[in-house]
Coordinates of C-alpha atoms and ligand atoms in Angstrom, one line a residue:
M767 CA 94.9 110.5 86.0
S768 CA 98.1 108.3 86.0
R769 CA 97.9 105.0 87.7
V770 CA 100.6 102.9 89.5
A771 CA 100.7 99.1 89.7
P772 CA 100.1 97.7 93.2
L773 CA 103.6 96.6 93.8
D774 CA 105.2 99.8 92.4
L775 CA 103.6 102.1 95.1
L776 CA 106.8 102.5 97.1
D777 CA 109.4 102.3 94.3
L778 CA 110.8 99.2 95.8
D779 CA 112.2 98.2 92.5
A780 CA 115.0 100.7 93.1
S781 CA 116.4 98.4 95.7
L782 CA 116.8 95.5 93.3
T783 CA 119.9 94.8 91.2
D784 CA 119.7 94.8 87.4
E785 CA 120.2 91.0 87.5
E786 CA 117.3 90.5 89.9
R787 CA 115.1 92.6 87.7
Q788 CA 116.2 90.6 84.6
I789 CA 115.5 87.3 86.3
R790 CA 112.1 88.6 87.3
A791 CA 111.3 89.7 83.7
V792 CA 112.2 86.3 82.3
V793 CA 110.0 84.4 84.8
R794 CA 107.1 86.9 84.3
Q795 CA 107.4 86.3 80.5
V796 CA 107.4 82.5 80.8
V797 CA 104.4 82.7 83.1
D798 CA 102.6 84.9 80.6
D799 CA 103.4 82.6 77.7
R800 CA 103.2 79.1 79.3
V801 CA 101.0 79.4 82.3
R802 CA 98.4 82.2 82.1
P803 CA 96.7 81.1 78.8
H804 CA 96.2 77.5 80.1
V805 CA 96.0 77.5 83.9
A806 CA 92.2 78.0 84.2
G807 CA 91.8 74.8 82.1
W808 CA 94.4 72.9 84.1
Y809 CA 92.6 73.9 87.3
E810 CA 89.2 72.9 86.0
R811 CA 90.5 69.5 84.8
G812 CA 92.6 69.0 88.0
S813 CA 95.8 68.3 86.2
A814 CA 98.7 70.2 84.9
P815 CA 101.5 69.2 82.4
V816 CA 104.0 68.9 85.2
R817 CA 106.7 67.3 83.1
E818 CA 106.5 69.8 80.3
L819 CA 106.6 72.7 82.8
A820 CA 109.6 71.1 84.6
T821 CA 111.5 70.9 81.3
E822 CA 110.8 74.5 80.5
F823 CA 111.7 75.7 84.0
G824 CA 114.8 73.6 84.0
R825 CA 115.9 75.2 80.7
L826 CA 115.5 78.6 82.3
G827 CA 117.6 77.5 85.3
L828 CA 114.7 77.9 87.8
L829 CA 115.0 74.5 89.5
G830 CA 117.2 74.7 92.5
M831 CA 118.3 78.1 91.2
H832 CA 119.5 79.3 94.7
L833 CA 121.7 76.2 95.1
T834 CA 125.3 76.1 93.9
D835 CA 127.2 73.7 91.5
Y836 CA 125.7 70.5 90.1
G837 CA 124.0 72.4 87.3
C838 CA 122.3 74.9 89.7
A839 CA 122.3 78.6 89.0
G840 CA 123.6 79.8 92.4
S841 CA 121.2 82.8 92.4
S842 CA 120.7 85.1 95.4
A843 CA 117.8 84.5 97.7
V844 CA 116.2 87.7 96.5
A845 CA 116.3 86.5 92.8
Y846 CA 114.9 83.1 93.8
G847 CA 112.1 84.9 95.8
L848 CA 111.2 87.1 92.9
A849 CA 111.0 84.1 90.6
C850 CA 108.6 82.4 93.2
L851 CA 106.5 85.6 93.2
E852 CA 106.1 85.6 89.5
L853 CA 105.4 81.9 89.3
E854 CA 102.7 82.1 91.9
A855 CA 101.2 85.1 90.2
G856 CA 100.4 82.5 87.6
D857 CA 99.3 79.8 90.0
S858 CA 100.3 78.5 93.5
G859 CA 100.5 75.0 92.1
V860 CA 103.1 76.0 89.5
R861 CA 105.2 77.6 92.2
S862 CA 104.7 74.5 94.3
L863 CA 106.2 72.4 91.6
V864 CA 109.4 74.6 91.6
S865 CA 109.5 74.9 95.4
V866 CA 109.2 71.1 96.0
Q867 CA 111.8 70.3 93.3
G868 CA 114.3 72.9 94.3
S869 CA 113.9 73.8 97.9
L870 CA 112.7 70.4 99.3
A871 CA 113.9 67.4 97.1
M872 CA 117.0 69.0 95.6
F873 CA 118.0 71.0 98.7
A874 CA 117.8 67.8 100.9
I875 CA 120.2 66.0 98.5
W876 CA 122.4 69.1 98.1
R877 CA 122.7 69.7 101.8
Y878 CA 122.7 66.2 103.2
G879 CA 123.7 63.9 100.4
G880 CA 127.0 62.3 99.6
E881 CA 129.0 63.3 96.5
E882 CA 127.8 60.4 94.4
Q883 CA 124.2 61.1 95.3
K884 CA 124.6 64.7 94.3
Q885 CA 126.3 63.8 91.0
R886 CA 123.7 61.3 90.2
W887 CA 120.5 63.3 90.9
L888 CA 121.1 67.1 91.0
P889 CA 122.2 67.9 87.5
A890 CA 119.2 66.0 86.0
M891 CA 116.8 67.5 88.6
A892 CA 118.1 71.0 87.8
A893 CA 117.5 70.4 84.1
G894 CA 113.9 69.2 84.9
E895 CA 114.7 65.8 83.4
V896 CA 114.1 64.1 86.8
I897 CA 111.2 65.2 89.0
G898 CA 111.5 64.9 92.7
C899 CA 109.2 64.9 95.7
F900 CA 109.6 65.1 99.4
G901 CA 107.8 62.7 101.7
L902 CA 107.4 63.8 105.3
T903 CA 103.7 64.0 106.1
E904 CA 101.8 60.8 106.8
P905 CA 98.0 60.1 107.0
D906 CA 98.1 60.4 110.8
H907 CA 101.1 62.7 111.3
G908 CA 101.2 66.1 109.8
S909 CA 102.1 69.0 112.2
D910 CA 103.9 66.5 114.4
P911 CA 106.3 64.6 112.1
S912 CA 108.3 63.4 115.1
S913 CA 105.6 60.7 115.6
M914 CA 106.0 59.4 112.0
R915 CA 105.3 55.7 111.6
T916 CA 107.3 55.0 108.4
R917 CA 110.3 52.9 109.3
A918 CA 113.5 51.9 107.8
R919 CA 115.2 48.8 109.2
R920 CA 118.6 47.4 108.3
D921 CA 118.8 44.1 106.5
G922 CA 122.4 43.2 105.9
D923 CA 123.8 46.2 104.1
D924 CA 120.4 47.1 102.7
W925 CA 117.6 49.3 104.1
V926 CA 114.0 48.1 104.0
L927 CA 111.3 50.9 104.2
T928 CA 107.7 50.3 105.2
G929 CA 105.0 52.9 105.7
G930 CA 103.1 55.6 103.9
K931 CA 103.3 59.3 103.1
M932 CA 100.3 61.5 102.4
W933 CA 99.7 64.8 100.6
I934 CA 103.0 64.6 98.7
T935 CA 103.3 67.2 96.0
N936 CA 104.6 65.9 92.6
A937 CA 104.6 62.2 93.9
P938 CA 102.4 60.8 91.1
V939 CA 104.7 62.2 88.4
A940 CA 108.0 62.0 90.3
D941 CA 111.0 59.9 89.4
V942 CA 112.6 60.1 92.8
A943 CA 111.4 60.8 96.4
V944 CA 113.3 62.0 99.4
V945 CA 111.6 59.9 102.1
W946 CA 111.9 60.5 105.9
A947 CA 111.7 57.5 108.2
Q948 CA 112.3 56.3 111.7
T949 CA 115.3 54.1 112.2
D950 CA 116.9 52.6 115.4
E951 CA 119.1 55.8 115.5
G952 CA 116.2 58.3 115.0
V953 CA 114.8 60.0 111.8
R954 CA 116.9 59.5 108.7
G955 CA 116.4 60.5 105.0
F956 CA 116.4 58.2 102.0
V957 CA 116.7 58.8 98.3
V958 CA 114.1 56.5 96.8
P959 CA 113.7 56.0 93.0
M960 CA 110.0 55.8 92.4
D961 CA 110.4 52.7 90.2
T962 CA 111.8 50.7 93.1
P963 CA 109.6 47.5 93.7
G964 CA 107.2 48.2 96.6
V965 CA 106.7 51.9 95.9
T966 CA 103.3 53.1 94.7
A967 CA 102.1 56.6 94.3
T968 CA 98.4 57.5 93.6
E969 CA 96.9 60.8 92.8
I970 CA 94.7 62.4 95.5
R971 CA 91.5 63.3 93.7
N972 CA 88.7 65.8 94.7
K973 CA 91.1 68.5 95.8
M974 CA 89.3 71.9 95.8
S975 CA 92.7 73.7 96.0
L976 CA 96.0 73.5 94.2
R977 CA 94.2 71.7 91.3
A978 CA 96.9 72.6 88.9
S979 CA 99.4 70.6 91.0
S980 CA 99.8 66.9 91.3
T981 CA 99.5 65.6 94.9
G982 CA 99.8 62.0 95.9
E983 CA 99.8 59.3 98.5
V984 CA 102.9 57.2 98.6
V985 CA 102.9 53.6 99.9
L986 CA 106.2 51.9 100.8
D987 CA 105.7 48.2 101.0
D988 CA 109.0 46.5 102.1
V989 CA 111.0 48.7 99.8
R990 CA 114.5 47.4 99.6
L991 CA 117.2 50.0 99.1
P992 CA 121.0 49.8 98.9
A993 CA 123.1 51.2 101.8
D994 CA 124.0 54.2 99.8
A995 CA 120.3 55.3 99.5
R996 CA 120.5 57.0 102.9
L997 CA 121.4 60.7 103.0
P998 CA 124.6 60.4 105.1
L999 CA 124.5 63.9 106.7
A1000 CA 120.8 63.9 107.6
I1001 CA 120.7 63.2 111.3
G1002 CA 117.4 63.5 113.1
L1003 CA 114.3 65.5 112.5
K1004 CA 116.2 68.8 112.2
A1005 CA 117.3 67.7 108.7
P1006 CA 113.8 67.7 107.1
L1007 CA 112.8 70.7 109.2
S1008 CA 115.7 72.7 107.7
C1009 CA 114.5 71.8 104.3
L1010 CA 111.1 73.2 105.2
T1011 CA 112.7 76.4 106.5
E1012 CA 114.4 76.6 103.0
A1013 CA 111.1 76.2 101.2
R1014 CA 109.1 78.5 103.4
Q1015 CA 111.2 81.5 102.1
G1016 CA 109.9 80.8 98.6
I1017 CA 106.3 80.6 100.0
A1018 CA 106.7 84.0 101.8
W1019 CA 107.5 85.5 98.4
G1020 CA 105.2 83.4 96.2
S1021 CA 102.0 84.1 98.1
L1022 CA 102.6 87.8 97.3
G1023 CA 102.4 86.9 93.6
A1024 CA 99.0 85.4 94.0
A1025 CA 97.9 88.4 96.0
R1026 CA 99.3 90.8 93.4
D1027 CA 97.5 89.0 90.6
C1028 CA 94.2 89.2 92.6
L1029 CA 94.7 92.9 93.4
Q1030 CA 95.6 93.8 89.8
T1031 CA 92.6 91.9 88.5
A1032 CA 90.3 93.7 91.1
I1033 CA 91.7 97.2 90.1
D1034 CA 91.2 96.5 86.4
Y1035 CA 87.7 95.1 87.0
A1036 CA 86.7 98.0 89.3
G1037 CA 87.8 100.5 86.7
S1038 CA 85.6 99.0 84.0
R1039 CA 82.6 97.8 86.0
T1040 CA 79.9 100.5 86.2
Q1041 CA 77.1 100.5 88.8
F1042 CA 74.9 103.4 89.8
G1043 CA 76.2 105.3 86.8
R1044 CA 79.9 105.3 87.6
P1045 CA 82.9 102.9 87.8
I1046 CA 82.9 100.9 91.1
A1047 CA 86.5 102.0 91.4
G1048 CA 85.3 105.5 92.1
F1049 CA 83.3 104.5 95.2
Q1050 CA 85.1 105.3 98.5
L1051 CA 84.4 101.8 99.9
T1052 CA 86.1 100.2 97.0
Q1053 CA 89.0 102.5 97.2
A1054 CA 89.4 101.8 100.9
K1055 CA 89.6 98.1 100.2
L1056 CA 92.1 98.6 97.4
A1057 CA 94.2 100.9 99.5
D1058 CA 94.3 98.5 102.5
M1059 CA 95.2 95.6 100.3
A1060 CA 98.0 97.5 98.5
V1061 CA 99.4 98.6 101.9
E1062 CA 99.5 94.9 103.1
L1063 CA 101.0 93.8 99.8
Q1064 CA 103.9 96.4 100.1
K1065 CA 104.4 95.4 103.8
G1066 CA 104.6 91.7 102.8
Y1067 CA 107.1 92.6 100.0
L1068 CA 109.3 94.6 102.4
L1069 CA 109.3 91.6 104.8
A1070 CA 110.1 89.1 102.1
L1071 CA 112.9 91.4 100.8
H1072 CA 114.3 91.8 104.3
L1073 CA 114.3 88.0 105.0
A1074 CA 115.9 87.3 101.7
R1075 CA 118.7 89.8 102.3
L1076 CA 119.3 88.1 105.7
A1077 CA 119.4 84.7 103.9
D1078 CA 121.9 86.1 101.4
A1079 CA 124.0 87.4 104.4
G1080 CA 123.8 83.9 105.9
T1081 CA 122.1 85.1 109.1
L1082 CA 118.4 84.1 108.6
R1083 CA 116.9 82.2 111.5
P1084 CA 114.0 79.8 111.4
E1085 CA 111.6 81.9 113.5
Q1086 CA 112.2 84.8 111.2
V1087 CA 111.1 82.6 108.3
S1088 CA 108.0 81.7 110.3
V1089 CA 107.2 85.5 110.5
G1090 CA 107.4 85.7 106.7
K1091 CA 105.4 82.5 106.0
L1092 CA 102.7 83.3 108.6
N1093 CA 102.2 87.0 107.7
N1094 CA 102.5 86.8 103.9
V1095 CA 100.3 83.8 103.3
R1096 CA 97.7 85.0 105.8
E1097 CA 97.6 88.5 104.2
A1098 CA 97.6 87.1 100.7
L1099 CA 94.6 84.9 101.5
G1100 CA 92.8 88.0 103.0
I1101 CA 93.6 90.0 99.8
A1102 CA 92.3 87.2 97.5
R1103 CA 89.1 87.0 99.5
Q1104 CA 88.6 90.7 99.6
C1105 CA 89.3 91.0 95.8
R1106 CA 86.7 88.4 95.2
T1107 CA 84.1 90.7 96.8
I1108 CA 85.0 93.5 94.3
L1109 CA 84.3 91.2 91.4
G1110 CA 80.8 90.4 92.7
A1111 CA 79.4 87.3 91.0
N1112 CA 82.3 87.3 88.5
G1113 CA 84.5 86.7 91.5
V1114 CA 83.4 83.1 91.7
S1115 CA 83.9 82.5 88.0
G1116 CA 86.9 80.6 86.6
E1117 CA 87.0 83.3 83.9
Y1118 CA 88.9 85.3 86.5
P1119 CA 91.9 84.1 88.6
V1120 CA 90.7 85.4 92.0
L1121 CA 88.9 82.5 93.6
R1122 CA 91.4 80.1 92.1
H1123 CA 94.2 82.0 93.9
A1124 CA 92.1 82.1 97.1
N1125 CA 91.4 78.4 97.0
N1126 CA 95.1 77.7 96.3
L1127 CA 96.2 79.8 99.2
E1128 CA 94.1 77.7 101.6
S1129 CA 96.6 74.9 100.9
V1130 CA 99.6 77.2 101.1
L1131 CA 98.3 78.3 104.5
T1132 CA 98.4 74.7 105.7
Y1133 CA 101.4 73.2 104.1
E1134 CA 105.0 73.8 105.2
G1135 CA 103.8 74.4 108.7
T1136 CA 100.2 75.6 109.4
S1137 CA 99.6 79.2 110.6
E1138 CA 99.1 77.8 114.1
I1139 CA 102.4 76.0 114.1
H1140 CA 104.2 79.2 112.9
Q1141 CA 102.4 81.2 115.7
L1142 CA 103.7 78.6 118.2
V1143 CA 107.3 78.9 116.8
I1144 CA 107.1 82.7 117.2
G1145 CA 105.4 82.4 120.6
Q1146 CA 108.2 80.0 121.8
K1147 CA 110.8 82.5 120.8
L1148 CA 109.0 85.4 122.6
T1149 CA 108.3 83.5 125.8
G1150 CA 111.0 80.9 126.0
L1151 CA 108.2 78.3 126.5
S1152 CA 107.3 75.6 124.0
A1153 CA 103.6 75.1 123.6
F1154 CA 104.0 72.2 121.2
A1155 CA 107.1 70.1 121.7
Ligands
FAD663 C1 98.1 70.5 98.5 C2 99.1 70.0 99.6 C3 100.4 69.7 99.3 C4 101.2 69.2 100.2 N1 102.5 68.8 99.9 C5 103.3 68.1 100.8 C6 104.6 67.6 100.4 O1 105.0 67.7 99.3 N2 105.3 66.9 101.3 C7 104.9 66.7 102.6 O2 105.5 66.1 103.4 N3 103.7 67.2 103.0 C8 102.9 67.9 102.2 N4 101.7 68.5 102.5 C9 101.2 68.2 103.9 C10 101.2 69.4 104.8 O3 102.5 69.8 105.1 C11 100.4 69.1 106.1 O4 99.0 69.0 105.6 C12 100.6 70.1 107.2 O5 101.8 69.9 107.8 C13 99.5 69.9 108.3 O6 99.3 68.6 108.7 P1 97.9 67.9 108.7 O7 97.2 68.2 107.5 O8 98.1 66.5 109.1 O9 97.1 68.7 109.8 P2 97.2 68.5 111.4 O10 98.6 68.4 111.9 O11 96.3 67.3 111.8 O12 96.6 69.8 112.0 C14 95.2 70.0 112.0 C15 94.9 71.4 112.7 O13 95.4 71.3 114.0 C16 96.3 72.3 114.3 N5 97.3 71.9 115.2 C17 98.1 70.8 115.2 N6 98.9 70.7 116.2 C18 98.7 71.8 117.0 C19 99.2 72.4 118.2 N7 100.2 71.8 118.8 N8 98.7 73.5 118.6 C20 97.7 74.2 118.0 N9 97.2 73.7 116.8 C21 97.7 72.6 116.3 C22 96.9 72.7 112.9 O14 97.5 74.0 112.9 C23 95.7 72.5 112.0 O15 94.9 73.7 112.1 C24 100.8 69.0 101.6 C25 99.5 69.5 101.9 C26 98.6 70.0 101.0 C27 97.3 70.4 101.3

């Protein structure tokens, strides 16, 4: 009997343009060639060749691909989303590298930087020659960044930054950080070369999730920066929050990639694993699981596609992005866990990608706004009452 791939159930490909399908095929190929054969080893060792990957992704135009000019590809939100989906089908850590580079660090400079800052940083970041990170979270301030303690004070024309950032993706390998700090006029953003005296970044060890991604703690000890290090158009907390809104769109897509990879693995496994004299794919309970997961995957895909079309039309609102991030990551994690049951004991083995994806999605559920924070954003929109701010 003929079989259909989990994401082909509703013929949604028909709604993509040729260009979107081509971009997807290119990213799928690079993930097959450069990520899949190695990622289990990276995960086990807890380190990935971030710089090599950045160079390769830069060559393909994937870094800041949805931004315009300054060496960026200017792709549609749909094309960027499809790229995120394919990257995360390889590993959430690999997609995180691209998201942080393009949607957080580059987007902050592209949206809020001055012309000289854009010329200096963006082309090299788009090419993957310069790796960026984005420092908002602090050891004591995660969901509530308005309480951040990192401070920037004026000293003559200079700025002097003091404080610390925690859980910063790419920080240990980064060349430049976008750092958010309190000033006398409120929160402002600064472009900080990582070799500036007083900046140290150390790798956070013992992560049980996103192990093929570099995550660090950044200490800023009287870091002296010239006046033009400040992002001139970033005024207040809404600036970093807008960067997060940007990046969450890629996460809503990317998480579906991890889920698709789990579901495909489970379907293949169930077709070849025999118990009680027949393939476990032939049992009704297994088929019910597979069917429910495929339905959720399609619904998530439709949601991501709809949000990206709104983004391309310039009408996407932050609470709509919260719907996508909340639903798609939550469902992807549910799919990964359910697929693990289908693989039995092999589900906990690194020989299969399923528990790696599930573990990764635990981080994805938390970063860029936890599930609870996105529920509160949606709740606020529904009731007109803020439960958190
Ligand atoms: C692998 C990884 C990579 C990361 N990369 C980056 C990065 O590149 N840059 C960066 O700036 N940050 C990064 N982060 C940090 C991430 O964004 C934060 O972890 C996240 O915002 C949550 O903050 P927290 O961990 O301090 O949790 P907390 O804010 O302490 O939250 C703990 C729990 O309390 C809940 N909670 C908090 N407030 C409320 C409320 N008002 N109502 C109900 N529940 C609430 C939360 O939902 C959560 O369940 C990364 C995190 C991880 C794990």
